[in-house]
Amino acid sequence: MNKLEEELNRLAGSENVRVNEPMASHCTFRAGGPAAYFVTADTRDALTALVRFLESSGEKYFILGNGSNILVSDKGYDGVMIRLGKAFEDISRDGGRLIAGSAAPLVRVSVYASDCGLSGLEFASGIPGTIGGAVYMNAGAYGGEIKQILEYADILYHKDGHSFVQRKSAEELDLSYRHSSLKEYAGTVLEASFVLKEDDKALIKQRMDELKIKRQEKQPLEYGSAGSTFKRPEGYFAGKLIEDSGLRGASCGDACVSEKHCGFIVNKGKASASEIYRLMCEVQEKVRADHGVSLEPEVILLGNFAD
Ligand SMILES: Cc1cc2nc3c(=O)[nH]c(=O)nc-3n(C[C@H](O)[C@H](O)[C@H](O)COP(=O)(O)OP(=O)(O)OC[C@H]3O[C@@H](n4cnc5c(N)ncnc54)[C@H](O)[C@@H]3O)c2cc1C
């Protein structure tokens, strides 16, 4: 066992440290190679100690949510993947506020809000991410986004050898379309508070059910994917550009431009991360050539994709 593994075992507990963990089991794309180390942080103290150690020793690390917006290279991730454990999944209500731990699944949080008669999270009820991932991405759908309801998020930062927690508003986090300041100033979301509106429980549930049906009708939920592969370019829809380029159903191995929704690249079976990546590049090239528009991936690429 090397020094890094020893230290991870000491800080997180050996039962929480896995070596060469296949990331295909932790990503909704169901593809990708192993993470050199896969560590579950059981408590805030363990997370803080891990981040402090990894930052000060210059080791590479990544905070994983539900893996619903990442693609890990087949060669894997040669750093420490940190997953937040059960202690980060609490959800509670305080009047019109809902406070949720960063590892709480959005789906569960929106159902909790609905059961409390609190409206505002309906848009999130079909997004398969966690609160942490949703704040990081400013997740949104059907006209709603995290920015509209986020009161604050508590963020663990590390700077100049010190770890500290800061409470940041949506404005301070500079939330905009699929963007937060966490992309530039790395920090770990610990929990978030949302301000919601009281409403009739049955009406909230009805809105959630309607959005669920829309998703099922429009999106290829039967296959692995990371949702929309590309961001919406200003003035266009990525799916429409891809469709107009004749790429509906285009494939590379088991990676395929969804027949149902051209904005999704799906894994129809055993697609490798390289096949998914190659198809992404082909789509970008064709759309650029046909329409002069650059498609920027929404999905976050991790590891080395060079041949
Ligand atoms: C079928 C399907 C449908 C989707 N529909 C939508 C949709 O309608 N709208 C939408 O916006 N997205 C959608 N997505 C994409 C995805 O679900 C969102 O981007 C989601 O917010 C990602 O959350 P996650 O927990 O899975 O994050 P991950 O994919 O695990 O990580 C994404 C990023 O968030 C960071 N992150 C995760 N947790 C934390 C934390 N605690 N602190 C700091 N950073 C963190 C990671 O480091 C990474 O950079 C869809 C995906 C799928 C598969």
Coordinates of C-alpha atoms and ligand atoms in Angstrom, one line a residue:
M1 CA 0.0 0.0 0.0
N2 CA 1.4 3.4 -1.0
K3 CA 1.5 6.6 1.2
L4 CA -1.5 8.1 -0.5
E5 CA -3.7 5.1 0.1
E6 CA -2.5 4.9 3.7
E7 CA -3.5 8.5 4.3
L8 CA -6.9 8.1 2.6
N9 CA -7.5 5.0 4.8
R10 CA -6.6 7.0 7.9
L11 CA -8.7 10.0 7.0
A12 CA -11.8 8.3 5.6
G13 CA -11.6 4.9 7.2
S14 CA -10.4 1.9 5.2
E15 CA -13.9 0.6 4.6
N16 CA -14.6 3.8 2.7
V17 CA -11.6 3.6 0.3
R18 CA -11.7 1.5 -2.9
V19 CA -8.8 1.2 -5.3
N20 CA -9.3 1.1 -9.1
E21 CA -13.1 1.5 -8.8
P22 CA -14.8 1.1 -12.2
M23 CA -16.6 4.4 -12.9
A24 CA -19.1 2.9 -15.3
S25 CA -21.0 1.8 -12.2
H26 CA -21.1 5.4 -10.9
C27 CA -22.1 7.3 -14.1
T28 CA -25.4 7.4 -15.9
F29 CA -23.5 7.0 -19.2
R30 CA -22.5 3.5 -17.9
A31 CA -19.1 3.8 -19.5
G32 CA -15.6 4.7 -18.4
G33 CA -12.5 3.3 -16.8
P34 CA -11.5 3.1 -13.1
A35 CA -10.9 5.8 -10.6
A36 CA -7.5 5.3 -9.0
Y37 CA -9.1 5.9 -5.6
F38 CA -12.8 6.1 -4.8
V39 CA -13.4 7.5 -1.4
T40 CA -16.7 8.0 0.5
A41 CA -16.6 10.9 2.9
D42 CA -19.0 9.8 5.7
T43 CA -19.0 13.0 7.7
R44 CA -18.2 16.7 7.2
D45 CA -15.1 16.3 9.3
A46 CA -13.9 13.4 7.1
L47 CA -14.6 15.5 4.0
T48 CA -12.8 18.5 5.4
A49 CA -9.8 16.5 6.4
L50 CA -9.6 14.8 3.0
V51 CA -9.9 18.1 1.0
R52 CA -7.3 19.7 3.3
F53 CA -4.9 16.8 2.8
L54 CA -5.4 16.5 -1.0
E55 CA -5.1 20.3 -1.6
S56 CA -2.0 20.7 0.5
S57 CA -0.3 17.6 -1.0
G58 CA -1.3 18.7 -4.6
E59 CA -3.1 15.4 -5.3
K60 CA -5.8 15.5 -7.9
Y61 CA -9.4 15.0 -6.7
F62 CA -12.9 15.3 -8.0
I63 CA -16.2 15.6 -6.1
L64 CA -18.7 13.2 -7.5
G65 CA -22.5 13.7 -7.3
N66 CA -24.7 11.1 -9.0
G67 CA -22.4 11.0 -12.1
S68 CA -25.3 12.1 -14.3
N69 CA -23.3 14.8 -16.1
I70 CA -19.8 13.3 -16.5
L71 CA -18.0 11.1 -18.9
V72 CA -14.8 9.4 -17.6
S73 CA -12.2 8.2 -20.1
D74 CA -11.7 4.5 -20.7
K75 CA -8.2 5.0 -19.2
G76 CA -9.9 6.1 -16.0
Y77 CA -9.3 8.9 -13.6
D78 CA -5.9 9.0 -12.1
G79 CA -6.9 10.9 -9.0
V80 CA -9.1 10.6 -5.9
M81 CA -12.8 10.5 -6.6
I82 CA -14.8 11.7 -3.6
R83 CA -18.4 10.6 -3.1
L84 CA -20.4 12.2 -0.3
G85 CA -22.0 9.7 2.1
K86 CA -25.4 9.5 3.9
A87 CA -24.6 12.3 6.3
F88 CA -25.0 14.7 3.3
E89 CA -28.4 13.4 2.3
D90 CA -30.6 15.1 5.0
I91 CA -33.6 17.1 3.9
S92 CA -35.6 19.4 6.3
R93 CA -38.2 22.1 6.1
D94 CA -38.2 25.4 7.9
G95 CA -41.4 27.3 7.0
G96 CA -41.2 28.2 3.3
R97 CA -37.5 27.0 3.2
L98 CA -36.2 23.6 2.3
I99 CA -32.7 22.7 3.4
A100 CA -31.0 19.8 1.7
G101 CA -27.6 18.1 2.0
S102 CA -25.5 18.1 -1.1
A103 CA -25.7 14.4 -1.7
A104 CA -29.5 14.3 -1.5
P105 CA -31.0 13.3 -4.9
L106 CA -32.9 16.1 -6.6
V107 CA -35.8 13.7 -7.3
R108 CA -36.1 12.9 -3.6
V109 CA -35.9 16.6 -2.6
S110 CA -38.6 17.6 -5.1
V111 CA -40.9 14.9 -3.8
Y112 CA -40.2 16.0 -0.2
A113 CA -41.1 19.6 -1.2
S114 CA -44.3 18.4 -2.9
D115 CA -45.3 16.4 0.2
C116 CA -44.8 19.6 2.3
G117 CA -47.0 21.6 -0.1
L118 CA -44.0 23.7 -1.2
S119 CA -43.8 24.7 -4.9
G120 CA -40.8 25.7 -6.9
L121 CA -38.8 22.4 -7.3
E122 CA -41.2 20.8 -9.8
F123 CA -38.8 21.4 -12.7
A124 CA -36.2 19.4 -10.9
S125 CA -38.3 16.3 -10.2
G126 CA -36.9 14.4 -13.3
I127 CA -33.3 15.5 -13.1
P128 CA -31.2 12.5 -12.0
G129 CA -28.5 14.5 -10.1
T130 CA -27.8 15.5 -6.5
I131 CA -28.2 18.9 -4.9
G132 CA -24.4 19.5 -5.1
G133 CA -24.3 18.7 -8.8
A134 CA -27.4 20.8 -9.4
V135 CA -25.9 23.9 -7.7
Y136 CA -22.6 23.4 -9.5
M137 CA -24.4 23.1 -12.9
N138 CA -27.3 25.5 -12.1
A139 CA -29.4 22.7 -13.3
G140 CA -32.7 23.6 -15.0
A141 CA -35.6 22.4 -17.1
Y142 CA -38.9 23.5 -18.4
G143 CA -38.4 27.2 -17.6
G144 CA -37.1 26.5 -14.0
E145 CA -33.5 26.6 -12.7
I146 CA -31.7 26.4 -9.4
K147 CA -30.9 30.1 -9.6
Q148 CA -34.6 31.1 -9.2
I149 CA -35.0 29.3 -5.9
L150 CA -31.6 29.0 -4.2
E151 CA -31.4 31.1 -1.1
Y152 CA -27.8 30.0 -0.2
A153 CA -25.4 27.1 -0.4
D154 CA -22.8 26.4 2.2
I155 CA -19.5 25.8 0.4
L156 CA -16.3 24.2 1.7
Y157 CA -13.3 26.1 0.2
H158 CA -9.6 25.6 0.6
K159 CA -7.1 28.4 0.2
D160 CA -3.6 29.2 1.4
G161 CA -3.5 26.0 3.5
H162 CA -6.8 26.7 5.2
S163 CA -10.2 25.0 4.8
F164 CA -13.3 27.1 5.5
V165 CA -17.0 27.2 4.9
Q166 CA -18.7 30.1 3.3
R167 CA -22.4 30.7 2.8
K168 CA -23.0 32.0 -0.7
S169 CA -26.2 33.4 -2.3
A170 CA -27.2 32.5 -5.9
E171 CA -25.9 35.9 -6.9
E172 CA -22.5 35.3 -5.3
L173 CA -22.3 31.9 -7.0
D174 CA -22.8 33.8 -10.3
L175 CA -25.4 31.2 -11.4
S176 CA -26.3 31.4 -15.1
Y177 CA -27.1 28.9 -17.9
R178 CA -25.3 25.7 -16.7
H179 CA -22.7 27.8 -14.9
S180 CA -21.7 28.6 -11.4
S181 CA -18.6 30.2 -10.0
L182 CA -17.6 26.8 -8.6
K183 CA -16.4 26.0 -12.1
E184 CA -13.7 28.7 -11.7
Y185 CA -13.2 28.7 -7.9
A186 CA -13.4 25.0 -6.9
G187 CA -15.4 24.4 -3.7
T188 CA -17.6 21.6 -2.4
V189 CA -21.3 22.2 -1.8
L190 CA -22.2 20.9 1.6
E191 CA -25.9 21.9 1.8
A192 CA -28.3 24.3 0.1
S193 CA -31.4 26.2 1.2
F194 CA -34.2 26.9 -1.2
V195 CA -37.0 29.4 -0.8
L196 CA -40.3 27.9 -2.1
K197 CA -43.9 29.0 -2.2
E198 CA -46.8 27.3 -0.4
D199 CA -49.3 25.7 -2.7
D200 CA -51.8 23.0 -3.0
K201 CA -50.1 19.6 -2.7
A202 CA -52.3 18.0 -5.4
L203 CA -51.5 20.8 -7.8
I204 CA -47.8 20.5 -7.2
K205 CA -48.0 16.7 -7.8
Q206 CA -50.0 17.2 -10.9
R207 CA -47.4 19.6 -12.4
M208 CA -44.7 17.1 -11.5
D209 CA -46.6 14.2 -13.1
E210 CA -47.1 16.3 -16.3
L211 CA -43.4 17.1 -16.5
K212 CA -42.6 13.4 -16.0
I213 CA -44.9 12.4 -18.9
K214 CA -43.2 15.1 -21.1
R215 CA -39.8 13.7 -20.2
Q216 CA -40.8 10.1 -20.9
E217 CA -42.3 11.1 -24.3
K218 CA -39.3 13.3 -25.4
Q219 CA -36.2 11.8 -23.8
P220 CA -34.5 8.4 -24.3
L221 CA -34.7 7.5 -20.6
E222 CA -34.3 3.8 -21.4
Y223 CA -30.6 4.2 -22.3
G224 CA -27.6 5.4 -20.5
S225 CA -26.8 9.1 -21.1
A226 CA -25.8 12.3 -19.4
G227 CA -28.9 14.1 -20.6
S228 CA -28.3 16.9 -23.1
T229 CA -24.8 16.2 -24.4
F230 CA -24.2 19.8 -25.6
K231 CA -25.2 23.2 -24.2
R232 CA -27.8 25.2 -26.1
P233 CA -25.9 27.6 -28.4
E234 CA -27.3 31.1 -28.3
G235 CA -30.1 31.4 -30.8
Y236 CA -30.3 27.7 -31.6
F237 CA -31.2 24.3 -30.1
A238 CA -28.5 21.8 -30.2
G239 CA -30.9 18.9 -31.0
K240 CA -32.4 20.7 -34.0
L241 CA -28.9 21.5 -35.4
I242 CA -27.9 17.9 -35.0
E243 CA -31.1 16.7 -36.6
D244 CA -30.8 19.1 -39.5
S245 CA -27.3 17.8 -40.1
G246 CA -28.8 14.4 -40.7
L247 CA -27.3 12.9 -37.6
R248 CA -30.4 11.3 -36.1
G249 CA -29.4 7.8 -35.2
A250 CA -25.7 8.3 -36.2
S251 CA -23.5 5.9 -34.2
C252 CA -20.0 4.9 -33.2
G253 CA -20.2 1.4 -31.8
D254 CA -23.0 1.3 -29.2
A255 CA -22.8 5.1 -28.8
C256 CA -25.7 6.7 -30.7
V257 CA -27.3 10.0 -31.4
S258 CA -30.8 9.3 -29.9
E259 CA -33.5 8.7 -32.5
K260 CA -36.0 10.1 -30.0
H261 CA -34.0 13.3 -29.1
C262 CA -31.0 14.3 -31.2
G263 CA -29.6 16.4 -28.3
F264 CA -28.9 13.2 -26.4
I265 CA -26.0 10.8 -27.2
V266 CA -27.0 7.5 -25.6
N267 CA -25.2 4.3 -24.7
K268 CA -27.3 1.5 -26.4
G269 CA -25.4 -1.2 -24.7
K270 CA -21.7 -1.6 -24.3
A271 CA -20.4 1.8 -25.7
S272 CA -17.0 2.7 -24.5
A273 CA -16.2 6.3 -23.3
S274 CA -14.0 6.6 -26.4
E275 CA -16.9 5.7 -28.7
I276 CA -19.1 8.3 -27.0
Y277 CA -16.4 10.9 -27.2
R278 CA -15.6 10.2 -30.9
L279 CA -19.3 10.5 -31.7
M280 CA -19.4 13.8 -29.8
C281 CA -16.5 15.1 -31.9
E282 CA -18.1 13.9 -35.2
V283 CA -21.3 15.7 -34.3
Q284 CA -19.4 18.9 -33.4
E285 CA -17.5 18.8 -36.7
K286 CA -20.6 18.2 -38.9
V287 CA -22.7 20.8 -37.1
R288 CA -19.8 23.3 -37.5
A289 CA -19.4 22.5 -41.2
D290 CA -23.1 22.7 -41.9
H291 CA -24.3 25.6 -39.7
G292 CA -21.1 27.4 -38.6
V293 CA -22.1 26.8 -35.0
S294 CA -19.7 25.4 -32.3
L295 CA -21.4 23.0 -29.9
E296 CA -19.9 23.2 -26.4
P297 CA -20.2 20.0 -24.4
E298 CA -22.5 20.2 -21.4
V299 CA -21.2 16.9 -20.2
I300 CA -17.9 17.2 -18.2
L301 CA -15.1 15.1 -19.6
L302 CA -12.7 13.5 -17.0
G303 CA -9.4 11.9 -17.8
N304 CA -7.4 11.5 -21.0
F305 CA -9.4 11.1 -24.3
A306 CA -6.4 11.5 -26.6
D307 CA -5.7 8.3 -28.6
Ligands
LIG1 C1 -31.7 11.4 -18.4 C2 -31.0 12.7 -17.9 C3 -31.8 13.9 -17.9 C4 -31.2 15.1 -17.6 N1 -31.9 16.2 -17.6 C5 -31.4 17.4 -17.2 C6 -32.2 18.6 -17.1 O1 -33.4 18.6 -17.5 N2 -31.6 19.7 -16.7 C7 -30.3 19.7 -16.3 O2 -29.8 20.8 -16.0 N3 -29.5 18.6 -16.4 C8 -30.0 17.4 -16.7 N4 -29.3 16.3 -16.7 C9 -27.8 16.4 -16.4 C10 -27.5 16.2 -14.9 O3 -28.5 15.4 -14.3 C11 -27.4 17.5 -14.2 O4 -26.3 18.3 -14.7 C12 -27.1 17.3 -12.7 O5 -27.2 18.6 -12.0 C13 -25.7 16.7 -12.4 O6 -25.7 16.3 -11.0 P1 -24.9 15.1 -10.4 O7 -25.1 15.1 -9.0 O8 -25.1 13.9 -11.2 O9 -23.4 15.7 -10.7 P2 -22.2 14.9 -11.4 O10 -22.5 14.5 -12.8 O11 -21.7 13.8 -10.5 O12 -21.1 16.1 -11.4 C14 -21.3 17.2 -12.2 C15 -20.4 18.3 -11.7 O13 -20.9 18.8 -10.5 C16 -19.9 18.7 -9.5 N5 -20.4 18.4 -8.2 C17 -21.2 17.4 -7.8 N6 -21.4 17.4 -6.5 C18 -20.8 18.5 -6.0 C19 -20.7 19.0 -4.7 N7 -21.3 18.5 -3.7 N8 -19.9 20.2 -4.6 C20 -19.3 20.7 -5.7 N9 -19.4 20.2 -6.9 C21 -20.1 19.1 -7.1 C22 -18.9 17.7 -10.0 O14 -17.6 17.8 -9.5 C23 -19.0 17.9 -11.5 O15 -18.1 18.9 -11.9 C24 -29.8 15.1 -17.1 C25 -29.1 13.9 -17.1 C26 -29.7 12.7 -17.5 C27 -28.9 11.4 -17.4

